[in-house]
Tab-separated table of C-alpha atoms and ligand atoms in Angstrom:
chain	number	residue	atom	x	y	z
A	286	MET	CA	-14.190	27.141	-37.207
A	287	GLU	CA	-15.119	24.154	-35.061
A	288	ARG	CA	-12.564	23.353	-32.344
A	289	LEU	CA	-12.326	20.561	-29.813
A	290	VAL	CA	-11.778	21.379	-26.157
A	291	VAL	CA	-8.256	19.931	-26.490
A	292	GLU	CA	-7.648	22.648	-29.151
A	293	GLY	CA	-9.112	25.401	-26.987
A	294	GLY	CA	-12.736	25.170	-28.193
A	295	PRO	CA	-16.006	24.943	-26.208
A	296	PRO	CA	-17.195	21.559	-24.835
A	297	THR	CA	-19.971	19.487	-26.388
A	298	TRP	CA	-21.478	18.914	-22.951
A	299	SER	CA	-20.947	21.183	-19.974
A	300	GLY	CA	-23.446	19.604	-17.588
A	301	SER	CA	-22.562	17.217	-14.797
A	302	TRP	CA	-23.060	13.439	-14.773
A	303	PRO	CA	-25.047	11.499	-12.190
A	304	GLU	CA	-23.166	10.644	-9.037
A	305	TRP	CA	-22.333	7.055	-8.301
A	306	PRO	CA	-23.320	5.324	-6.081
A	307	VAL	CA	-26.937	6.407	-5.944
A	308	HIS	CA	-28.151	6.845	-2.356
A	309	ASP	CA	-30.743	8.685	-0.327
A	310	GLU	CA	-32.237	8.744	3.158
A	311	ARG	CA	-32.970	5.024	3.008
A	312	GLU	CA	-29.250	4.123	3.123
A	313	VAL	CA	-28.781	6.714	5.877
A	314	GLU	CA	-31.638	5.152	7.839
A	315	ALA	CA	-30.282	1.615	7.292
A	316	ALA	CA	-26.768	2.485	8.434
A	317	THR	CA	-28.074	4.505	11.382
A	318	ARG	CA	-30.338	1.693	12.477
A	319	VAL	CA	-27.381	-0.708	12.659
A	320	VAL	CA	-25.149	1.802	14.446
A	321	ARG	CA	-27.875	2.451	17.043
A	322	SER	CA	-28.439	-1.290	17.549
A	323	GLY	CA	-24.821	-1.781	18.617
A	324	LYS	CA	-24.711	-5.008	16.539
A	325	TRP	CA	-22.137	-4.077	13.934
A	326	TRP	CA	-20.672	-7.453	13.178
A	327	ARG	CA	-22.446	-10.428	11.766
A	328	PHE	CA	-23.426	-12.188	14.962
A	329	SER	CA	-25.189	-15.205	13.524
A	330	TYR	CA	-23.377	-18.032	11.790
A	331	GLY	CA	-25.640	-20.008	9.502
A	332	ASP	CA	-29.222	-19.261	8.654
A	333	GLY	CA	-29.792	-16.620	11.298
A	334	SER	CA	-31.765	-18.911	13.564
A	335	GLU	CA	-29.395	-18.076	16.420
A	336	ALA	CA	-30.399	-14.423	16.170
A	337	LYS	CA	-30.434	-12.885	19.579
A	338	GLY	CA	-33.365	-11.110	21.136
A	339	GLY	CA	-35.545	-11.693	18.090
A	340	GLN	CA	-33.247	-9.556	15.956
A	341	ARG	CA	-32.139	-11.010	12.654
A	342	SER	CA	-28.755	-10.358	11.127
A	343	GLU	CA	-28.807	-7.733	8.366
A	344	VAL	CA	-26.277	-9.803	6.433
A	345	VAL	CA	-28.479	-12.903	6.637
A	346	ARG	CA	-31.467	-10.899	5.432
A	347	PHE	CA	-29.488	-9.537	2.526
A	348	GLN	CA	-28.022	-12.932	1.630
A	349	GLU	CA	-31.494	-14.383	1.381
A	350	ALA	CA	-32.840	-11.495	-0.674
A	351	PHE	CA	-29.902	-11.462	-3.076
A	352	ALA	CA	-29.924	-15.238	-3.529
A	353	ARG	CA	-33.667	-15.176	-4.298
A	354	TYR	CA	-33.184	-12.256	-6.685
A	355	SER	CA	-30.444	-14.239	-8.448
A	356	ASP	CA	-32.496	-17.446	-8.843
A	357	CYS	CA	-30.401	-19.228	-6.220
A	358	ARG	CA	-31.157	-21.026	-2.990
A	359	TYR	CA	-28.015	-19.909	-1.148
A	360	GLY	CA	-26.077	-16.686	-0.827
A	361	ILE	CA	-22.877	-16.439	1.211
A	362	ALA	CA	-21.867	-12.826	1.822
A	363	ALA	CA	-18.233	-11.853	2.246
A	364	ALA	CA	-15.839	-8.933	2.529
A	365	ASN	CA	-15.301	-8.393	-1.207
A	366	GLY	CA	-15.592	-9.963	-4.640
A	367	THR	CA	-12.018	-11.247	-4.683
A	368	VAL	CA	-12.189	-13.306	-1.516
A	369	THR	CA	-15.520	-14.737	-2.719
A	370	MET	CA	-13.728	-16.197	-5.732
A	371	GLU	CA	-10.881	-17.636	-3.644
A	372	ILE	CA	-13.427	-19.262	-1.355
A	373	ALA	CA	-15.680	-20.523	-4.144
A	374	LEU	CA	-12.729	-22.039	-6.010
A	375	ARG	CA	-11.559	-23.841	-2.865
A	376	ALA	CA	-15.095	-25.039	-2.173
A	377	LEU	CA	-15.289	-26.344	-5.745
A	378	GLY	CA	-12.219	-28.489	-5.073
A	379	VAL	CA	-9.473	-26.488	-6.785
A	380	ARG	CA	-6.204	-27.357	-5.047
A	381	PRO	CA	-2.591	-26.146	-5.154
A	382	GLY	CA	-0.995	-26.959	-8.507
A	383	ASP	CA	-4.293	-27.171	-10.409
A	384	GLU	CA	-4.970	-25.008	-13.452
A	385	VAL	CA	-7.949	-22.699	-13.856
A	386	ILE	CA	-9.054	-21.160	-17.170
A	387	VAL	CA	-9.653	-17.398	-17.036
A	388	PRO	CA	-10.225	-14.802	-19.761
A	389	ALA	CA	-7.270	-12.636	-20.790
A	390	TYR	CA	-9.471	-9.539	-20.657
A	391	THR	CA	-10.867	-8.982	-17.150
A	392	PHE	CA	-10.033	-7.360	-13.838
A	393	ILE	CA	-6.924	-8.771	-12.150
A	394	ALA	CA	-8.958	-10.367	-9.338
A	395	THR	CA	-10.250	-13.090	-11.685
A	396	ALA	CA	-6.670	-14.355	-12.002
A	397	THR	CA	-5.240	-13.433	-8.581
A	398	ALA	CA	-7.993	-15.377	-6.807
A	399	VAL	CA	-6.574	-18.457	-8.552
A	400	LEU	CA	-2.998	-17.670	-7.522
A	401	THR	CA	-3.778	-16.872	-3.903
A	402	ILE	CA	-5.071	-20.422	-3.482
A	403	ASN	CA	-1.833	-21.619	-5.105
A	404	ALA	CA	-3.429	-22.683	-8.371
A	405	VAL	CA	-2.294	-21.496	-11.808
A	406	PRO	CA	-4.357	-19.227	-14.073
A	407	ILE	CA	-4.345	-20.149	-17.771
A	408	PHE	CA	-5.448	-17.295	-20.007
A	409	VAL	CA	-7.841	-17.796	-22.904
A	410	ASP	CA	-8.739	-15.202	-25.520
A	411	ILE	CA	-12.040	-13.342	-25.727
A	412	ASP	CA	-14.750	-13.296	-28.371
A	413	PRO	CA	-14.257	-10.315	-30.713
A	414	ASP	CA	-17.984	-9.460	-30.665
A	415	THR	CA	-18.701	-9.597	-26.930
A	416	TYR	CA	-15.268	-9.452	-25.212
A	417	ASN	CA	-16.384	-12.432	-23.148
A	418	LEU	CA	-14.364	-15.637	-22.783
A	419	ASP	CA	-14.384	-17.318	-26.215
A	420	PRO	CA	-15.610	-20.907	-25.748
A	421	ARG	CA	-14.030	-21.889	-29.090
A	422	ARG	CA	-10.606	-21.239	-27.572
A	423	ILE	CA	-11.030	-23.164	-24.319
A	424	GLN	CA	-10.459	-26.692	-25.597
A	425	GLU	CA	-6.862	-26.033	-26.667
A	426	ALA	CA	-6.075	-24.632	-23.191
A	427	LEU	CA	-7.362	-27.654	-21.263
A	428	THR	CA	-4.834	-30.064	-19.713
A	429	ASP	CA	-5.065	-32.934	-17.244
A	430	LYS	CA	-4.481	-30.294	-14.553
A	431	THR	CA	-7.464	-28.103	-15.455
A	432	LYS	CA	-9.965	-28.088	-12.574
A	433	ALA	CA	-12.207	-25.099	-13.301
A	434	ILE	CA	-13.239	-22.420	-15.776
A	435	ILE	CA	-14.095	-18.868	-14.710
A	436	PRO	CA	-16.215	-17.089	-17.321
A	437	VAL	CA	-16.646	-13.377	-16.575
A	438	HIS	CA	-19.962	-11.757	-17.569
A	439	PHE	CA	-18.061	-8.792	-18.834
A	440	GLY	CA	-19.693	-5.389	-18.577
A	441	GLY	CA	-22.894	-7.191	-17.612
A	442	GLN	CA	-23.382	-9.393	-20.666
A	443	PRO	CA	-23.680	-13.081	-19.756
A	444	ALA	CA	-20.865	-15.264	-21.093
A	445	ALA	CA	-21.524	-18.164	-23.513
A	446	MET	CA	-22.676	-20.396	-20.665
A	447	GLU	CA	-24.157	-23.252	-22.690
A	448	ALA	CA	-20.936	-23.942	-24.563
A	449	ILE	CA	-18.795	-23.428	-21.451
A	450	ASN	CA	-20.943	-25.668	-19.250
A	451	GLU	CA	-20.969	-28.359	-21.935
A	452	LEU	CA	-17.169	-28.347	-22.217
A	453	ALA	CA	-16.866	-28.456	-18.438
A	454	ARG	CA	-19.286	-31.371	-18.261
A	455	GLN	CA	-17.332	-33.338	-20.888
A	456	HIS	CA	-14.096	-32.826	-18.962
A	457	GLY	CA	-15.500	-33.181	-15.459
A	458	ILE	CA	-14.398	-29.733	-14.321
A	459	ALA	CA	-16.162	-26.974	-12.392
A	460	VAL	CA	-17.475	-23.607	-13.605
A	461	LEU	CA	-17.451	-20.498	-11.410
A	462	GLU	CA	-19.169	-17.413	-12.811
A	463	ASP	CA	-17.363	-14.155	-12.122
A	464	ALA	CA	-20.509	-12.054	-11.999
A	465	ALA	CA	-18.822	-8.952	-10.533
A	466	HIS	CA	-20.484	-6.841	-13.274
A	467	ALA	CA	-23.655	-8.821	-13.751
A	468	HIS	CA	-26.069	-8.186	-10.880
A	469	GLY	CA	-29.490	-8.642	-12.458
A	470	SER	CA	-28.180	-9.855	-15.829
A	471	ALA	CA	-29.832	-12.957	-17.264
A	472	TYR	CA	-29.043	-15.650	-19.827
A	473	ARG	CA	-32.071	-17.244	-21.501
A	474	GLY	CA	-34.217	-15.906	-18.673
A	475	ARG	CA	-32.027	-17.186	-15.841
A	476	LYS	CA	-30.051	-14.835	-13.654
A	477	CYS	CA	-26.281	-14.679	-13.637
A	478	GLY	CA	-24.958	-16.377	-10.528
A	479	SER	CA	-27.338	-19.303	-11.091
A	480	LEU	CA	-25.873	-20.517	-14.397
A	481	ALA	CA	-23.102	-22.780	-13.063
A	482	GLU	CA	-22.003	-24.482	-9.839
A	483	ALA	CA	-21.407	-21.112	-8.184
A	484	GLY	CA	-21.348	-17.391	-8.902
A	485	SER	CA	-19.305	-14.585	-7.382
A	486	PHE	CA	-20.445	-10.949	-7.137
A	487	SER	CA	-18.704	-7.790	-5.954
A	488	PHE	CA	-20.266	-4.856	-4.104
A	489	GLN	CA	-17.216	-2.620	-4.436
A	490	ALA	CA	-18.025	1.071	-4.984
A	491	SER	CA	-18.091	0.940	-8.795
A	492	LYS	CA	-20.344	-2.145	-9.093
A	493	PRO	CA	-24.112	-2.212	-9.895
A	494	ILE	CA	-25.032	-2.278	-6.209
A	495	THR	CA	-22.583	-1.360	-3.497
A	496	ALA	CA	-21.769	-0.844	0.157
A	497	GLY	CA	-18.331	0.559	-0.672
A	498	GLU	CA	-16.955	-2.987	-0.450
A	499	GLY	CA	-18.500	-6.423	-0.238
A	500	GLY	CA	-19.138	-9.621	-2.152
A	501	ILE	CA	-21.360	-12.683	-2.281
A	502	ILE	CA	-21.216	-16.258	-3.531
A	503	THR	CA	-24.426	-17.680	-4.992
A	504	THR	CA	-25.200	-21.359	-5.501
A	505	ASN	CA	-27.991	-23.886	-5.584
A	506	ARG	CA	-25.892	-26.601	-3.915
A	507	GLU	CA	-26.271	-27.029	-0.219
A	508	GLU	CA	-22.892	-28.683	0.516
A	509	LEU	CA	-21.089	-26.018	-1.494
A	510	ALA	CA	-22.904	-23.277	0.421
A	511	GLU	CA	-21.935	-24.865	3.750
A	512	ARG	CA	-18.285	-25.145	2.761
A	513	CYS	CA	-18.200	-21.524	1.553
A	514	GLU	CA	-19.820	-20.397	4.784
A	515	SER	CA	-17.199	-22.264	6.786
A	516	LEU	CA	-14.403	-20.672	4.746
A	517	VAL	CA	-15.898	-17.215	5.418
A	518	TRP	CA	-15.940	-18.041	9.153
A	519	ALA	CA	-12.357	-19.108	9.914
A	520	GLY	CA	-12.992	-22.789	9.156
A	521	ARG	CA	-15.724	-23.221	11.775
A	522	ARG	CA	-18.542	-25.730	11.428
A	523	LYS	CA	-22.166	-25.255	12.310
A	524	GLY	CA	-23.227	-26.794	15.585
A	525	GLU	CA	-19.611	-27.366	16.623
A	526	PRO	CA	-17.720	-25.572	19.403
A	527	TRP	CA	-17.027	-21.929	18.537
A	528	PHE	CA	-13.247	-22.213	18.878
A	529	ARG	CA	-12.857	-25.399	16.856
A	530	HIS	CA	-11.481	-24.788	13.353
A	531	TYR	CA	-11.638	-27.559	10.778
A	532	GLU	CA	-9.642	-26.140	7.906
A	533	LEU	CA	-7.375	-23.263	7.013
A	534	ALA	CA	-9.483	-20.165	6.441
A	535	GLY	CA	-9.427	-16.495	7.283
A	536	ASN	CA	-12.135	-14.079	8.288
A	537	ALA	CA	-14.037	-12.896	5.224
A	538	ARG	CA	-17.214	-11.703	6.922
A	539	MET	CA	-19.311	-8.783	5.769
A	540	THR	CA	-20.331	-6.204	8.380
A	541	GLU	CA	-23.940	-5.622	9.416
A	542	ILE	CA	-23.698	-2.032	8.149
A	543	GLN	CA	-22.834	-3.318	4.674
A	544	GLY	CA	-25.670	-5.851	4.816
A	545	ALA	CA	-28.227	-3.182	5.743
A	546	ILE	CA	-27.078	-0.789	2.998
A	547	LEU	CA	-27.048	-3.538	0.369
A	548	SER	CA	-30.635	-4.530	1.156
A	549	VAL	CA	-31.657	-0.980	0.232
A	550	GLN	CA	-29.423	-0.906	-2.843
A	551	LEU	CA	-30.997	-4.125	-4.117
A	552	THR	CA	-34.451	-2.521	-4.196
A	553	ARG	CA	-33.127	0.024	-6.738
A	554	LEU	CA	-31.401	-2.395	-9.062
A	555	ASP	CA	-34.212	-3.311	-11.476
A	556	ASP	CA	-35.227	0.316	-12.066
A	557	GLN	CA	-31.613	1.309	-12.626
A	558	ILE	CA	-31.099	-1.508	-15.115
A	559	ALA	CA	-34.252	-0.462	-16.986
A	560	HIS	CA	-32.989	3.135	-17.079
A	561	ARG	CA	-29.567	2.107	-18.377
A	562	ARG	CA	-31.113	-0.213	-20.926
A	563	ALA	CA	-33.302	2.546	-22.388
A	564	ASN	CA	-30.270	4.815	-22.757
A	565	ALA	CA	-28.146	1.970	-24.134
A	566	LEU	CA	-30.720	1.246	-26.843
A	567	LEU	CA	-30.890	4.946	-27.678
A	568	LEU	CA	-27.087	5.108	-27.861
A	569	ASP	CA	-26.968	1.966	-30.056
A	570	GLY	CA	-29.166	3.795	-32.554
A	571	LEU	CA	-27.226	7.061	-32.402
A	572	LEU	CA	-23.883	5.322	-32.966
A	573	GLU	CA	-25.110	3.214	-35.861
A	574	GLY	CA	-24.211	5.773	-38.489
A	575	ILE	CA	-20.720	6.546	-37.158
A	576	ASP	CA	-17.955	4.831	-39.094
A	577	GLY	CA	-15.290	3.329	-36.840
A	578	ILE	CA	-17.497	3.014	-33.748
A	579	GLU	CA	-19.243	-0.274	-33.072
A	580	PRO	CA	-20.831	-1.252	-29.757
A	581	CYS	CA	-20.128	-4.805	-28.609
A	582	SER	CA	-22.875	-7.182	-29.748
A	583	VAL	CA	-25.692	-8.010	-27.373
A	584	LEU	CA	-26.518	-11.661	-28.002
A	585	PRO	CA	-30.048	-13.116	-28.299
A	586	THR	CA	-29.218	-15.293	-25.249
A	587	THR	CA	-28.794	-12.093	-23.204
A	588	THR	CA	-32.287	-11.639	-21.816
A	589	ALA	CA	-31.159	-9.038	-19.271
A	590	HIS	CA	-27.995	-6.901	-19.356
A	591	SER	CA	-26.928	-4.904	-16.303
A	592	TYR	CA	-25.052	-2.437	-18.565
A	593	HIS	CA	-22.433	-2.063	-15.878
A	594	ILE	CA	-20.177	-0.976	-18.740
A	595	TYR	CA	-21.297	0.054	-22.223
A	596	MET	CA	-18.529	-1.223	-24.456
A	597	LEU	CA	-17.505	0.303	-27.742
A	598	ARG	CA	-15.113	-0.934	-30.361
A	599	TYR	CA	-13.066	1.944	-31.739
A	600	ARG	CA	-11.285	1.771	-35.111
A	601	PRO	CA	-8.488	4.345	-35.305
A	602	ASP	CA	-8.333	4.299	-39.122
A	603	ALA	CA	-11.835	5.840	-39.252
A	604	PHE	CA	-10.492	8.653	-37.008
A	605	SER	CA	-7.449	9.645	-39.091
A	606	GLY	CA	-5.293	7.227	-37.093
A	607	LEU	CA	-6.022	8.940	-33.747
A	608	ARG	CA	-4.765	6.615	-31.020
A	609	LYS	CA	-7.281	5.177	-28.571
A	610	ALA	CA	-5.782	7.092	-25.637
A	611	GLN	CA	-6.004	10.360	-27.593
A	612	PHE	CA	-9.588	9.611	-28.595
A	613	VAL	CA	-10.564	8.954	-24.978
A	614	ARG	CA	-8.783	12.100	-23.773
A	615	ALA	CA	-10.461	14.272	-26.427
A	616	LEU	CA	-13.892	12.777	-25.744
A	617	SER	CA	-13.518	13.215	-22.003
A	618	ALA	CA	-12.441	16.838	-22.507
A	619	GLU	CA	-15.633	17.374	-24.548
A	620	GLY	CA	-17.504	16.804	-21.294
A	621	ILE	CA	-18.064	13.066	-21.642
A	622	ALA	CA	-16.583	12.324	-18.222
A	623	PRO	CA	-17.605	8.656	-17.914
A	624	VAL	CA	-15.483	7.510	-20.896
A	625	MET	CA	-12.516	5.257	-20.119
A	626	GLU	CA	-9.747	3.445	-21.914
A	627	GLY	CA	-10.277	0.302	-19.853
A	628	TYR	CA	-7.498	-2.227	-19.340
A	629	ILE	CA	-4.241	-1.070	-20.884
A	630	THR	CA	-2.912	-4.619	-21.380
A	631	PRO	CA	-4.243	-8.170	-21.160
A	632	LEU	CA	-3.698	-9.560	-17.664
A	633	TYR	CA	-0.662	-11.699	-18.498
A	634	ARG	CA	1.343	-8.591	-19.466
A	635	ASN	CA	1.280	-7.298	-15.897
A	636	PRO	CA	4.692	-7.237	-14.191
A	637	MET	CA	3.506	-9.755	-11.586
A	638	PHE	CA	3.148	-12.374	-14.356
A	639	LEU	CA	6.129	-11.456	-16.524
A	640	GLU	CA	8.459	-11.220	-13.514
A	641	ARG	CA	6.759	-14.182	-11.753
A	642	ASN	CA	6.474	-12.093	-8.599
A	643	MET	CA	4.023	-14.147	-6.546
A	644	TRP	CA	4.870	-15.077	-2.950
A	645	GLY	CA	8.251	-13.365	-2.878
A	646	GLY	CA	9.177	-15.730	-5.696
A	647	ALA	CA	7.573	-17.731	-8.467
A	648	CYS	CA	5.652	-20.152	-6.201
A	649	PRO	CA	3.140	-21.675	-7.075
A	650	LEU	CA	4.426	-21.504	-10.670
A	651	ASP	CA	7.674	-23.313	-9.817
A	652	CYS	CA	6.088	-25.635	-7.268
A	653	PRO	CA	6.793	-29.350	-7.761
A	654	ARG	CA	3.069	-29.956	-7.258
A	655	TYR	CA	2.511	-28.044	-10.455
A	656	GLY	CA	5.502	-29.582	-12.183
A	657	ARG	CA	5.219	-27.589	-15.403
A	658	ILE	CA	6.939	-24.559	-16.799
A	659	ILE	CA	4.750	-21.643	-17.646
A	660	ASP	CA	5.886	-18.503	-19.454
A	661	TYR	CA	3.162	-15.867	-19.382
A	662	ALA	CA	4.827	-13.924	-22.227
A	663	GLU	CA	3.694	-16.738	-24.533
A	664	PHE	CA	0.021	-15.884	-24.060
A	665	ALA	CA	0.386	-12.770	-26.232
A	666	ALA	CA	0.469	-14.939	-29.355
A	667	LYS	CA	-2.581	-16.901	-28.165
A	668	CYS	CA	-4.778	-13.912	-27.335
A	669	PRO	CA	-4.852	-11.588	-30.363
A	670	VAL	CA	-8.349	-10.289	-29.593
A	671	ALA	CA	-7.501	-9.259	-26.023
A	672	GLU	CA	-4.290	-7.671	-27.316
A	673	ARG	CA	-6.223	-5.617	-29.859
A	674	ALA	CA	-8.985	-4.695	-27.407
A	675	CYS	CA	-6.441	-3.235	-24.981
A	676	ALA	CA	-4.160	-1.582	-27.524
A	677	THR	CA	-6.520	0.006	-30.015
A	678	GLU	CA	-10.144	-1.065	-29.791
A	679	ALA	CA	-12.000	-1.234	-26.464
A	680	VAL	CA	-13.513	1.962	-25.087
A	681	TRP	CA	-15.752	1.914	-22.007
A	682	LEU	CA	-18.585	4.099	-20.887
A	683	SER	CA	-19.084	3.487	-17.193
A	684	GLN	CA	-22.548	2.780	-15.867
A	685	ASN	CA	-23.225	6.330	-14.704
A	686	ALA	CA	-23.056	7.492	-18.349
A	687	LEU	CA	-26.243	5.490	-18.832
A	688	MET	CA	-27.740	6.656	-15.531
A	689	ALA	CA	-28.045	10.126	-17.075
A	690	GLY	CA	-30.876	11.440	-19.274
A	691	GLU	CA	-31.465	11.364	-23.029
A	692	ASP	CA	-29.724	14.710	-23.524
A	693	GLU	CA	-26.490	13.331	-22.140
A	694	THR	CA	-26.832	10.229	-24.323
A	695	HIS	CA	-27.219	12.436	-27.401
A	696	ALA	CA	-24.186	14.438	-26.244
A	697	ILE	CA	-22.047	11.276	-26.218
A	698	ALA	CA	-22.818	10.616	-29.880
A	699	ARG	CA	-22.346	14.304	-30.845
A	700	ALA	CA	-19.008	14.463	-29.051
A	701	ILE	CA	-17.764	11.336	-30.845
A	702	GLN	CA	-18.736	12.859	-34.202
A	703	LYS	CA	-17.002	16.112	-33.324
A	704	VAL	CA	-13.793	14.281	-32.384
A	705	GLN	CA	-14.037	12.359	-35.654
A	706	ARG	CA	-14.289	15.571	-37.708
A	707	ARG	CA	-11.264	17.094	-35.937
A	708	ALA	CA	-9.238	13.887	-35.552
A	709	ALA	CA	-6.636	14.767	-38.195
A	710	ALA	CA	-6.036	18.157	-36.560
A	711	ILE	CA	-5.245	16.720	-33.122
A	712	ARG	CA	-3.511	13.502	-34.149
A	713	SER	CA	0.047	14.899	-34.364
B	1099	PLP	C1	-14.500	-5.819	-9.267
B	1099	PLP	C2	-14.191	-7.126	-9.850
B	1099	PLP	C3	-13.830	-8.237	-9.057
B	1099	PLP	C4	-13.428	-8.162	-7.616
B	1099	PLP	O1	-14.225	-7.497	-6.786
B	1099	PLP	P1	-13.694	-6.722	-5.469
B	1099	PLP	O2	-14.931	-6.621	-4.669
B	1099	PLP	O3	-13.173	-5.400	-5.936
B	1099	PLP	O4	-12.657	-7.556	-4.822
B	1099	PLP	C5	-13.712	-9.474	-9.669
B	1099	PLP	N1	-13.883	-9.610	-10.980
B	1099	PLP	C6	-14.184	-8.579	-11.789
B	1099	PLP	C7	-14.373	-8.824	-13.248
B	1099	PLP	C8	-14.335	-7.292	-11.248
B	1099	PLP	O5	-14.606	-6.269	-12.071
């Protein structure tokens, strides 16, 4: 009789999965070159023209390459993809007490970047087909305090940028793309990061290209780029004395070692996306016949998808009522290591929001500059799709699932079918 691994049976797949991040001697050479040079920090502020001894900054080189790759004129590298959002929001004019629209279903950084500049995140529900910010739900969340919208290109699929940009234009507010998953993704032929006033990317270890940590802001606006650069560099200004600081800002610089590694990583990105796409299309086909499993829709406007995450919608009733967590555990035990439950609650259900534990108190939520009362528990009723995605529906396959071969992709579908056949037996 057929048995799942969780019942003591043999696994569907016993092979390994590709390691992430991908690296070879080129990253070793890049890092070694910087170490040998003795120039480990980013020595040139600005466009690199101050480079010493004819040597250009690795970070400047990478910024230029990544900006060009992302259809942008300017790239401002930074320490990570959280600080890039804080800086971009400040550069876009978001001030303490302002409100910023963010999706309810995203990584915490999308919302904490708003709070750490003393603004207030307002959660909006996601589209049930794409899990991206639902533009139909933004209008009702706008107030006279709204200063910006942050669409997240979740999993690598571009958000509904036309509708979002149009709303923002009508209300005179800014749009910042959280493109932390969307390196190389494109919307109607234009790269993510170039679809609004500014874009923010992360190079943390799990992201499509990485140096362990890192981030970048992309923009086509010169003044915005200058302001972001200043905020990365302790509030300095170009051409001004080194120890003169014009506004409050920390140090968010990227190291030269990161810059050198990222330049190598960028050369791999297009091939990796093509590889993931081929496996994603194969998996789409294999899952088509399985009741209760539906991949998120890929829209016609999505002309490139990084497939940072392959997102499934799971319907427990087609699996004898097996809970999502049990399904993920059983599938993982079958040898499908890159499967994940994803976020366990929408962002507003985190203790930091429910207990209003911000700066040792509720500030900025109780700040007179804000002057409103916000109860994050109330967002549950406004975000039924995010609630359902977390509780019962969303299942992720991380990008290295799609970095594998066709055999592994077939194994994913076979393992899901096996769990479905045995679901009643393990439900308990
Ligand atoms: C990873 C991530 C970030 C933040 O990036 P870090 O580099 O980890 O700070 C922001 N937004 C989303 C959606 C992310 O997944």
